[in-house]
Structures are given as C-alpha cells and as structure tokens.
mmCIF file with all atom_site columns, C-alpha atoms in Angstrom:
data_model
loop_
_atom_site.group_PDB
_atom_site.id
_atom_site.type_symbol
_atom_site.label_atom_id
_atom_site.label_alt_id
_atom_site.label_comp_id
_atom_site.label_asym_id
_atom_site.label_entity_id
_atom_site.label_seq_id
_atom_site.pdbx_PDB_ins_code
_atom_site.Cartn_x
_atom_site.Cartn_y
_atom_site.Cartn_z
_atom_site.occupancy
_atom_site.B_iso_or_equiv
_atom_site.pdbx_formal_charge
_atom_site.auth_seq_id
_atom_site.auth_comp_id
_atom_site.auth_asym_id
_atom_site.auth_atom_id
_atom_site.pdbx_PDB_model_num
ATOM 1   C CA . MET A 1 1   ? 26.182 -50.779 104.814 1.00 88.00 ? 1   MET A CA 1
ATOM 2   C CA . ASP A 1 2   ? 23.181 -49.206 106.547 1.00 90.00 ? 2   ASP A CA 1
ATOM 3   C CA . LYS A 1 3   ? 21.961 -47.476 103.378 1.00 92.00 ? 3   LYS A CA 1
ATOM 4   C CA . ILE A 1 4   ? 21.679 -50.690 101.379 1.00 91.00 ? 4   ILE A CA 1
ATOM 5   C CA . LYS A 1 5   ? 19.950 -52.410 104.302 1.00 90.00 ? 5   LYS A CA 1
ATOM 6   C CA . ASN A 1 6   ? 17.499 -49.498 104.594 1.00 91.00 ? 6   ASN A CA 1
ATOM 7   C CA . TYR A 1 7   ? 16.904 -49.607 100.834 1.00 88.00 ? 7   TYR A CA 1
ATOM 8   C CA . PHE A 1 8   ? 15.849 -53.255 100.966 1.00 87.00 ? 8   PHE A CA 1
ATOM 9   C CA . ASP A 1 9   ? 13.952 -52.827 104.256 1.00 86.00 ? 9   ASP A CA 1
ATOM 10  C CA . SER A 1 10  ? 11.790 -50.218 102.521 1.00 88.00 ? 10  SER A CA 1
ATOM 11  C CA . LEU A 1 11  ? 10.850 -52.800 99.877  1.00 85.00 ? 11  LEU A CA 1
ATOM 12  C CA . ILE A 1 12  ? 10.678 -56.174 101.615 1.00 85.00 ? 12  ILE A CA 1
ATOM 13  C CA . THR A 1 13  ? 11.007 -57.852 104.970 1.00 85.00 ? 13  THR A CA 1
ATOM 14  C CA . MET A 1 14  ? 14.306 -59.670 104.783 1.00 86.00 ? 14  MET A CA 1
ATOM 15  C CA . GLY A 1 15  ? 14.975 -62.304 107.391 1.00 87.00 ? 15  GLY A CA 1
ATOM 16  C CA . ALA A 1 16  ? 18.152 -62.080 109.438 1.00 91.00 ? 16  ALA A CA 1
ATOM 17  C CA . GLU A 1 17  ? 19.573 -65.219 107.844 1.00 92.00 ? 17  GLU A CA 1
ATOM 18  C CA . ASP A 1 18  ? 19.022 -63.931 104.290 1.00 91.00 ? 18  ASP A CA 1
ATOM 19  C CA . TRP A 1 19  ? 20.516 -60.544 105.201 1.00 92.00 ? 19  TRP A CA 1
ATOM 20  C CA . ASP A 1 20  ? 23.535 -62.245 106.778 1.00 93.00 ? 20  ASP A CA 1
ATOM 21  C CA . ILE A 1 21  ? 24.152 -64.296 103.630 1.00 93.00 ? 21  ILE A CA 1
ATOM 22  C CA . PHE A 1 22  ? 23.692 -61.316 101.302 1.00 93.00 ? 22  PHE A CA 1
ATOM 23  C CA . SER A 1 23  ? 25.656 -58.827 103.394 1.00 94.00 ? 23  SER A CA 1
ATOM 24  C CA . SER A 1 24  ? 28.543 -61.268 103.906 1.00 96.00 ? 24  SER A CA 1
ATOM 25  C CA . MET A 1 25  ? 29.095 -61.195 100.151 1.00 96.00 ? 25  MET A CA 1
ATOM 26  C CA . LEU A 1 26  ? 29.166 -57.412 99.865  1.00 97.00 ? 26  LEU A CA 1
ATOM 27  C CA . THR A 1 27  ? 32.504 -55.674 99.656  1.00 97.00 ? 27  THR A CA 1
ATOM 28  C CA . LYS A 1 28  ? 33.084 -51.996 100.197 1.00 98.00 ? 28  LYS A CA 1
ATOM 29  C CA . ALA A 1 29  ? 34.946 -50.140 97.447  1.00 98.00 ? 29  ALA A CA 1
ATOM 30  C CA . VAL A 1 30  ? 36.029 -46.507 97.590  1.00 98.00 ? 30  VAL A CA 1
ATOM 31  C CA . PHE A 1 31  ? 36.771 -44.551 94.423  1.00 98.00 ? 31  PHE A CA 1
ATOM 32  C CA . PRO A 1 32  ? 38.205 -41.040 94.448  1.00 98.00 ? 32  PRO A CA 1
ATOM 33  C CA . LYS A 1 33  ? 36.697 -38.294 92.311  1.00 96.00 ? 33  LYS A CA 1
ATOM 34  C CA . ARG A 1 34  ? 37.485 -38.668 88.568  1.00 95.00 ? 34  ARG A CA 1
ATOM 35  C CA . SER A 1 35  ? 38.655 -42.278 88.867  1.00 98.00 ? 35  SER A CA 1
ATOM 36  C CA . LEU A 1 36  ? 37.448 -45.114 86.672  1.00 98.00 ? 36  LEU A CA 1
ATOM 37  C CA . ILE A 1 37  ? 35.237 -47.681 88.340  1.00 98.00 ? 37  ILE A CA 1
ATOM 38  C CA . LEU A 1 38  ? 35.155 -49.716 85.151  1.00 98.00 ? 38  LEU A CA 1
ATOM 39  C CA . GLU A 1 39  ? 37.230 -49.058 82.058  1.00 98.00 ? 39  GLU A CA 1
ATOM 40  C CA . MET A 1 40  ? 35.861 -49.633 78.582  1.00 97.00 ? 40  MET A CA 1
ATOM 41  C CA . GLY A 1 41  ? 37.101 -53.007 77.294  1.00 98.00 ? 41  GLY A CA 1
ATOM 42  C CA . LYS A 1 42  ? 37.077 -54.618 80.756  1.00 98.00 ? 42  LYS A CA 1
ATOM 43  C CA . THR A 1 43  ? 34.368 -56.971 81.970  1.00 98.00 ? 43  THR A CA 1
ATOM 44  C CA . GLU A 1 44  ? 31.957 -55.786 84.657  1.00 98.00 ? 44  GLU A CA 1
ATOM 45  C CA . ARG A 1 45  ? 32.297 -58.179 87.577  1.00 98.00 ? 45  ARG A CA 1
ATOM 46  C CA . TYR A 1 46  ? 30.055 -56.343 90.074  1.00 97.00 ? 46  TYR A CA 1
ATOM 47  C CA . LEU A 1 47  ? 26.594 -55.064 90.735  1.00 95.00 ? 47  LEU A CA 1
ATOM 48  C CA . SER A 1 48  ? 27.085 -52.091 93.060  1.00 96.00 ? 48  SER A CA 1
ATOM 49  C CA . PHE A 1 49  ? 24.957 -50.006 95.378  1.00 95.00 ? 49  PHE A CA 1
ATOM 50  C CA . ILE A 1 50  ? 26.020 -46.371 95.728  1.00 96.00 ? 50  ILE A CA 1
ATOM 51  C CA . GLU A 1 51  ? 26.228 -45.383 99.371  1.00 96.00 ? 51  GLU A CA 1
ATOM 52  C CA . LYS A 1 52  ? 27.863 -42.065 98.539  1.00 96.00 ? 52  LYS A CA 1
ATOM 53  C CA . GLY A 1 53  ? 28.655 -40.256 95.322  1.00 95.00 ? 53  GLY A CA 1
ATOM 54  C CA . ILE A 1 54  ? 27.733 -39.885 91.672  1.00 94.00 ? 54  ILE A CA 1
ATOM 55  C CA . VAL A 1 55  ? 28.769 -42.213 88.851  1.00 96.00 ? 55  VAL A CA 1
ATOM 56  C CA . ARG A 1 56  ? 28.904 -41.256 85.173  1.00 96.00 ? 56  ARG A CA 1
ATOM 57  C CA . PHE A 1 57  ? 28.457 -43.618 82.214  1.00 96.00 ? 57  PHE A CA 1
ATOM 58  C CA . ASN A 1 58  ? 30.529 -42.401 79.288  1.00 96.00 ? 58  ASN A CA 1
ATOM 59  C CA . ILE A 1 59  ? 32.026 -43.326 75.950  1.00 96.00 ? 59  ILE A CA 1
ATOM 60  C CA . PRO A 1 60  ? 35.396 -41.647 75.495  1.00 90.00 ? 60  PRO A CA 1
ATOM 61  C CA . LYS A 1 61  ? 35.994 -40.117 72.066  1.00 86.00 ? 61  LYS A CA 1
ATOM 62  C CA . LEU A 1 62  ? 39.111 -38.393 70.782  1.00 80.00 ? 62  LEU A CA 1
ATOM 63  C CA . ASP A 1 63  ? 37.558 -34.948 70.611  1.00 80.00 ? 63  ASP A CA 1
ATOM 64  C CA . TYR A 1 64  ? 34.435 -35.344 72.735  1.00 80.00 ? 64  TYR A CA 1
ATOM 65  C CA . ASP A 1 65  ? 33.526 -37.425 75.764  1.00 85.00 ? 65  ASP A CA 1
ATOM 66  C CA . PHE A 1 66  ? 29.924 -38.668 75.393  1.00 91.00 ? 66  PHE A CA 1
ATOM 67  C CA . THR A 1 67  ? 28.007 -38.944 78.692  1.00 93.00 ? 67  THR A CA 1
ATOM 68  C CA . PHE A 1 68  ? 24.888 -41.089 78.487  1.00 91.00 ? 68  PHE A CA 1
ATOM 69  C CA . GLY A 1 69  ? 23.990 -41.736 82.092  1.00 90.00 ? 69  GLY A CA 1
ATOM 70  C CA . PHE A 1 70  ? 24.408 -40.946 85.774  1.00 91.00 ? 70  PHE A CA 1
ATOM 71  C CA . ALA A 1 71  ? 23.725 -42.965 88.905  1.00 91.00 ? 71  ALA A CA 1
ATOM 72  C CA . PHE A 1 72  ? 23.268 -41.416 92.336  1.00 90.00 ? 72  PHE A CA 1
ATOM 73  C CA . GLU A 1 73  ? 23.344 -42.305 96.017  1.00 91.00 ? 73  GLU A CA 1
ATOM 74  C CA . ASN A 1 74  ? 20.920 -44.994 97.163  1.00 91.00 ? 74  ASN A CA 1
ATOM 75  C CA . SER A 1 75  ? 20.715 -46.621 93.751  1.00 91.00 ? 75  SER A CA 1
ATOM 76  C CA . PHE A 1 76  ? 22.342 -49.462 91.899  1.00 91.00 ? 76  PHE A CA 1
ATOM 77  C CA . VAL A 1 77  ? 25.006 -49.056 89.254  1.00 95.00 ? 77  VAL A CA 1
ATOM 78  C CA . SER A 1 78  ? 26.645 -51.472 86.868  1.00 95.00 ? 78  SER A CA 1
ATOM 79  C CA . ALA A 1 79  ? 27.665 -51.830 83.254  1.00 96.00 ? 79  ALA A CA 1
ATOM 80  C CA . TYR A 1 80  ? 24.813 -54.267 83.362  1.00 92.00 ? 80  TYR A CA 1
ATOM 81  C CA . ASP A 1 81  ? 25.035 -55.572 79.810  1.00 94.00 ? 81  ASP A CA 1
ATOM 82  C CA . SER A 1 82  ? 28.664 -56.509 80.467  1.00 97.00 ? 82  SER A CA 1
ATOM 83  C CA . PHE A 1 83  ? 27.743 -57.919 83.893  1.00 96.00 ? 83  PHE A CA 1
ATOM 84  C CA . LEU A 1 84  ? 25.010 -60.175 82.492  1.00 93.00 ? 84  LEU A CA 1
ATOM 85  C CA . THR A 1 85  ? 27.043 -61.497 79.585  1.00 96.00 ? 85  THR A CA 1
ATOM 86  C CA . GLN A 1 86  ? 30.440 -61.384 81.330  1.00 97.00 ? 86  GLN A CA 1
ATOM 87  C CA . THR A 1 87  ? 31.911 -59.757 78.226  1.00 98.00 ? 87  THR A CA 1
ATOM 88  C CA . ALA A 1 88  ? 33.875 -56.546 77.703  1.00 98.00 ? 88  ALA A CA 1
ATOM 89  C CA . SER A 1 89  ? 32.104 -53.264 78.395  1.00 98.00 ? 89  SER A CA 1
ATOM 90  C CA . SER A 1 90  ? 31.741 -50.776 75.549  1.00 97.00 ? 90  SER A CA 1
ATOM 91  C CA . TYR A 1 91  ? 31.819 -47.797 77.933  1.00 97.00 ? 91  TYR A CA 1
ATOM 92  C CA . ASN A 1 92  ? 33.359 -46.460 81.140  1.00 98.00 ? 92  ASN A CA 1
ATOM 93  C CA . LEU A 1 93  ? 31.911 -46.019 84.608  1.00 98.00 ? 93  LEU A CA 1
ATOM 94  C CA . GLU A 1 94  ? 33.571 -43.015 86.242  1.00 98.00 ? 94  GLU A CA 1
ATOM 95  C CA . ALA A 1 95  ? 33.334 -41.547 89.743  1.00 98.00 ? 95  ALA A CA 1
ATOM 96  C CA . ILE A 1 96  ? 32.257 -37.910 89.307  1.00 95.00 ? 96  ILE A CA 1
ATOM 97  C CA . THR A 1 97  ? 32.597 -37.349 93.048  1.00 95.00 ? 97  THR A CA 1
ATOM 98  C CA . ASP A 1 98  ? 34.267 -39.427 95.730  1.00 97.00 ? 98  ASP A CA 1
ATOM 99  C CA . CYS A 1 99  ? 32.250 -42.656 95.764  1.00 98.00 ? 99  CYS A CA 1
ATOM 100 C CA . VAL A 1 100 ? 31.573 -45.406 98.274  1.00 98.00 ? 100 VAL A CA 1
ATOM 101 C CA . LEU A 1 101 ? 30.075 -48.535 96.716  1.00 98.00 ? 101 LEU A CA 1
ATOM 102 C CA . TRP A 1 102 ? 28.863 -51.792 98.204  1.00 97.00 ? 102 TRP A CA 1
ATOM 103 C CA . ARG A 1 103 ? 29.526 -54.452 95.581  1.00 97.00 ? 103 ARG A CA 1
ATOM 104 C CA . ILE A 1 104 ? 28.523 -58.026 95.001  1.00 96.00 ? 104 ILE A CA 1
ATOM 105 C CA . SER A 1 105 ? 30.300 -60.129 92.402  1.00 97.00 ? 105 SER A CA 1
ATOM 106 C CA . TYR A 1 106 ? 28.572 -61.961 89.591  1.00 96.00 ? 106 TYR A CA 1
ATOM 107 C CA . ASP A 1 107 ? 29.290 -65.354 91.173  1.00 96.00 ? 107 ASP A CA 1
ATOM 108 C CA . ASP A 1 108 ? 28.231 -64.242 94.653  1.00 96.00 ? 108 ASP A CA 1
ATOM 109 C CA . LEU A 1 109 ? 24.983 -62.773 93.344  1.00 94.00 ? 109 LEU A CA 1
ATOM 110 C CA . ASN A 1 110 ? 24.174 -66.099 91.721  1.00 93.00 ? 110 ASN A CA 1
ATOM 111 C CA . THR A 1 111 ? 24.879 -67.793 95.058  1.00 94.00 ? 111 THR A CA 1
ATOM 112 C CA . VAL A 1 112 ? 22.459 -65.379 96.761  1.00 93.00 ? 112 VAL A CA 1
ATOM 113 C CA . TYR A 1 113 ? 19.834 -66.259 94.138  1.00 92.00 ? 113 TYR A CA 1
ATOM 114 C CA . LYS A 1 114 ? 20.216 -69.955 94.932  1.00 91.00 ? 114 LYS A CA 1
ATOM 115 C CA . THR A 1 115 ? 20.590 -69.876 98.723  1.00 90.00 ? 115 THR A CA 1
ATOM 116 C CA . THR A 1 116 ? 18.201 -67.229 100.020 1.00 89.00 ? 116 THR A CA 1
ATOM 117 C CA . GLU A 1 117 ? 14.448 -66.782 99.995  1.00 83.00 ? 117 GLU A CA 1
ATOM 118 C CA . VAL A 1 118 ? 14.706 -63.167 98.829  1.00 87.00 ? 118 VAL A CA 1
ATOM 119 C CA . GLY A 1 119 ? 17.665 -63.515 96.465  1.00 85.00 ? 119 GLY A CA 1
ATOM 120 C CA . ASN A 1 120 ? 15.662 -63.247 93.286  1.00 86.00 ? 120 ASN A CA 1
ATOM 121 C CA . PHE A 1 121 ? 13.777 -60.264 94.697  1.00 86.00 ? 121 PHE A CA 1
ATOM 122 C CA . ILE A 1 122 ? 17.074 -58.506 95.463  1.00 83.00 ? 122 ILE A CA 1
ATOM 123 C CA . GLY A 1 123 ? 18.318 -59.077 91.924  1.00 84.00 ? 123 GLY A CA 1
ATOM 124 C CA . ARG A 1 124 ? 15.018 -58.076 90.359  1.00 86.00 ? 124 ARG A CA 1
ATOM 125 C CA . LYS A 1 125 ? 14.790 -54.802 92.312  1.00 85.00 ? 125 LYS A CA 1
ATOM 126 C CA . ALA A 1 126 ? 18.352 -53.868 91.340  1.00 83.00 ? 126 ALA A CA 1
ATOM 127 C CA . ILE A 1 127 ? 17.671 -54.585 87.686  1.00 86.00 ? 127 ILE A CA 1
ATOM 128 C CA . GLU A 1 128 ? 14.331 -52.783 87.722  1.00 89.00 ? 128 GLU A CA 1
ATOM 129 C CA . ASP A 1 129 ? 16.072 -49.712 89.153  1.00 85.00 ? 129 ASP A CA 1
ATOM 130 C CA . ILE A 1 130 ? 18.653 -49.733 86.346  1.00 85.00 ? 130 ILE A CA 1
ATOM 131 C CA . PHE A 1 131 ? 16.051 -50.494 83.652  1.00 89.00 ? 131 PHE A CA 1
ATOM 132 C CA . LEU A 1 132 ? 13.623 -47.753 84.687  1.00 89.00 ? 132 LEU A CA 1
ATOM 133 C CA . LYS A 1 133 ? 16.381 -45.129 84.573  1.00 85.00 ? 133 LYS A CA 1
ATOM 134 C CA . LYS A 1 134 ? 17.388 -46.282 81.101  1.00 87.00 ? 134 LYS A CA 1
ATOM 135 C CA . MET A 1 135 ? 13.833 -46.208 79.760  1.00 91.00 ? 135 MET A CA 1
ATOM 136 C CA . LYS A 1 136 ? 13.166 -42.765 81.207  1.00 88.00 ? 136 LYS A CA 1
ATOM 137 C CA . ARG A 1 137 ? 16.338 -41.420 79.598  1.00 87.00 ? 137 ARG A CA 1
ATOM 138 C CA . GLU A 1 138 ? 15.475 -42.882 76.188  1.00 90.00 ? 138 GLU A CA 1
ATOM 139 C CA . PHE A 1 139 ? 11.945 -41.519 76.328  1.00 92.00 ? 139 PHE A CA 1
ATOM 140 C CA . THR A 1 140 ? 13.028 -38.000 77.262  1.00 89.00 ? 140 THR A CA 1
ATOM 141 C CA . LEU A 1 141 ? 15.616 -37.959 74.449  1.00 89.00 ? 141 LEU A CA 1
ATOM 142 C CA . LEU A 1 142 ? 12.880 -38.824 71.968  1.00 92.00 ? 142 LEU A CA 1
ATOM 143 C CA . GLU A 1 143 ? 10.101 -36.617 73.335  1.00 94.00 ? 143 GLU A CA 1
ATOM 144 C CA . ASP A 1 144 ? 11.531 -33.557 75.102  1.00 94.00 ? 144 ASP A CA 1
ATOM 145 C CA . SER A 1 145 ? 13.442 -30.511 73.951  1.00 94.00 ? 145 SER A CA 1
ATOM 146 C CA . ALA A 1 146 ? 16.936 -29.912 75.314  1.00 92.00 ? 146 ALA A CA 1
ATOM 147 C CA . LYS A 1 147 ? 15.559 -27.120 77.498  1.00 93.00 ? 147 LYS A CA 1
ATOM 148 C CA . THR A 1 148 ? 12.876 -29.418 78.943  1.00 93.00 ? 148 THR A CA 1
ATOM 149 C CA . ARG A 1 149 ? 15.443 -32.162 79.581  1.00 91.00 ? 149 ARG A CA 1
ATOM 150 C CA . TYR A 1 150 ? 17.627 -29.679 81.461  1.00 91.00 ? 150 TYR A CA 1
ATOM 151 C CA . VAL A 1 151 ? 14.737 -28.249 83.518  1.00 91.00 ? 151 VAL A CA 1
ATOM 152 C CA . ASN A 1 152 ? 13.580 -31.758 84.439  1.00 88.00 ? 152 ASN A CA 1
ATOM 153 C CA . LEU A 1 153 ? 17.119 -32.696 85.437  1.00 85.00 ? 153 LEU A CA 1
ATOM 154 C CA . VAL A 1 154 ? 17.412 -29.663 87.712  1.00 87.00 ? 154 VAL A CA 1
ATOM 155 C CA . ARG A 1 155 ? 14.032 -30.436 89.288  1.00 88.00 ? 155 ARG A CA 1
ATOM 156 C CA . GLU A 1 156 ? 14.615 -34.179 89.746  1.00 84.00 ? 156 GLU A CA 1
ATOM 157 C CA . GLN A 1 157 ? 18.332 -34.198 90.541  1.00 79.00 ? 157 GLN A CA 1
ATOM 158 C CA . PRO A 1 158 ? 19.385 -30.820 91.959  1.00 84.00 ? 158 PRO A CA 1
ATOM 159 C CA . GLU A 1 159 ? 22.678 -32.328 93.127  1.00 72.00 ? 159 GLU A CA 1
ATOM 160 C CA . LEU A 1 160 ? 23.676 -32.585 89.463  1.00 67.00 ? 160 LEU A CA 1
ATOM 161 C CA . ILE A 1 161 ? 24.082 -28.858 89.138  1.00 74.00 ? 161 ILE A CA 1
ATOM 162 C CA . LYS A 1 162 ? 26.341 -28.672 92.177  1.00 81.00 ? 162 LYS A CA 1
ATOM 163 C CA . ASN A 1 163 ? 28.545 -31.683 91.528  1.00 87.00 ? 163 ASN A CA 1
ATOM 164 C CA . ILE A 1 164 ? 28.743 -32.386 87.809  1.00 89.00 ? 164 ILE A CA 1
ATOM 165 C CA . PRO A 1 165 ? 30.702 -30.316 85.299  1.00 90.00 ? 165 PRO A CA 1
ATOM 166 C CA . LEU A 1 166 ? 28.485 -28.564 82.753  1.00 89.00 ? 166 LEU A CA 1
ATOM 167 C CA . LYS A 1 167 ? 30.209 -30.297 79.832  1.00 90.00 ? 167 LYS A CA 1
ATOM 168 C CA . TYR A 1 168 ? 28.984 -33.663 81.201  1.00 91.00 ? 168 TYR A CA 1
ATOM 169 C CA . LEU A 1 169 ? 25.467 -32.305 81.748  1.00 90.00 ? 169 LEU A CA 1
ATOM 170 C CA . ALA A 1 170 ? 25.387 -30.947 78.209  1.00 92.00 ? 170 ALA A CA 1
ATOM 171 C CA . SER A 1 171 ? 26.501 -34.269 76.774  1.00 91.00 ? 171 SER A CA 1
ATOM 172 C CA . TYR A 1 172 ? 23.935 -36.111 78.890  1.00 89.00 ? 172 TYR A CA 1
ATOM 173 C CA . ILE A 1 173 ? 21.027 -34.043 77.582  1.00 89.00 ? 173 ILE A CA 1
ATOM 174 C CA . GLY A 1 174 ? 22.351 -34.350 74.027  1.00 89.00 ? 174 GLY A CA 1
ATOM 175 C CA . ILE A 1 175 ? 23.726 -30.877 73.333  1.00 91.00 ? 175 ILE A CA 1
ATOM 176 C CA . ARG A 1 176 ? 27.029 -29.032 73.259  1.00 90.00 ? 176 ARG A CA 1
ATOM 177 C CA . PRO A 1 177 ? 28.189 -26.998 76.290  1.00 91.00 ? 177 PRO A CA 1
ATOM 178 C CA . GLN A 1 178 ? 27.590 -23.718 74.427  1.00 92.00 ? 178 GLN A CA 1
ATOM 179 C CA . SER A 1 179 ? 23.938 -24.631 73.899  1.00 94.00 ? 179 SER A CA 1
ATOM 180 C CA . LEU A 1 180 ? 23.563 -25.487 77.573  1.00 93.00 ? 180 LEU A CA 1
ATOM 181 C CA . SER A 1 181 ? 24.993 -22.077 78.478  1.00 92.00 ? 181 SER A CA 1
ATOM 182 C CA . ARG A 1 182 ? 22.317 -20.421 76.333  1.00 94.00 ? 182 ARG A CA 1
ATOM 183 C CA . ILE A 1 183 ? 19.567 -22.503 77.945  1.00 94.00 ? 183 ILE A CA 1
ATOM 184 C CA . ARG A 1 184 ? 20.817 -21.646 81.425  1.00 91.00 ? 184 ARG A CA 1
ATOM 185 C CA . LYS A 1 185 ? 20.827 -17.918 80.566  1.00 91.00 ? 185 LYS A CA 1
ATOM 186 C CA . GLU A 1 186 ? 17.197 -18.177 79.418  1.00 90.00 ? 186 GLU A CA 1
ATOM 187 C CA . ILE A 1 187 ? 16.155 -19.884 82.648  1.00 85.00 ? 187 ILE A CA 1
ATOM 188 C CA . TYR A 1 188 ? 18.107 -17.872 85.221  1.00 79.00 ? 188 TYR A CA 1
#
C-alpha cells in the first residue's frame, strides 16, 4: 500500500484521519499473468491503483484481439465508463504481467467522497490520470504515423517492449504485427 500512499503524498497533504478512512476501504487483489481482471459484459465495481504490473484494455474478436490501451505501475486503472454508470463493460481488462492492485469499490469511493476532506481530490486525480491517457492516445492515433507512435511508445514506456507481446503492441498502435516487424527492422 506504500505506492498508493506515496502517489497521493506527492500530490497533496493528506491528514492521518483521511488516509485511515481511505486506506481502510482499499482491498488488495492479485491477478496472475494473462488473467482477466474484468470480463466484457460484467460491470466494473472497482477503481484500482496498480502497485505492480501491466494491464491491457482489449476487445476480443473472433479472428483478431483489438488492444486499445495499457495501464502501468503507479497509475489508476478501471473500465471507467462501466464504473461510472454501473453498467456492463464493452471490453476486457487483462493482466499482461502478474499484477497487484489496490482497489476501492464504487460504494466505498462514494463514502470517501462524503466523509473525508480530500475525498473529491482523490477521485479527481484518479479520473484525470485515466482521462489524460485516453486523450493522448486519441490524439496520437489522429496525428502520428505508426512509426512515430511506436518510437514514442518505446521512449515513454520502455517496459512495454520487454513485457508485452508484439501482437498487442501492434494492435495498440493501430497496425498488424507484420507492419510492426517492418517498422522495428527500420529502427534497429
């Protein structure tokens, strides 16, 4: 739980009482590599902080598994549209590596909002983190070439190359694995 405490300490001074309330509602969840954290069609009940691991957002297709996002250590992850509306998710959240998550339920997060001085700040920072990643991804898909998207990914998230299968990386940057192989040959 130290990583989530350090994350918030870097952003705001949280009183001991507020931390005690918030942390008492966190539950630790461990997911082995390649396991589903949330299956498409199920409702997202948690906002999670990744202490360890990499999470993939994907839409399973019969012939092709579409990856549209990743979340990394020291960041928040959720099928947030499902979490907010408490309706079924239209995609999966999958552990790419072994993952350790600290989770707070929808109901408990609303309790934190109501009972702590920093509750709304906690929620806002988590949502801002998720939103900024989404906006950056959309912008790069519209503006950058596949090669530029790959180079930026390597520069910004070098752990991707080590821990994520190339077929997921290719899908994430919007190309087929064969095209990614060609791009990698040009670069290296």
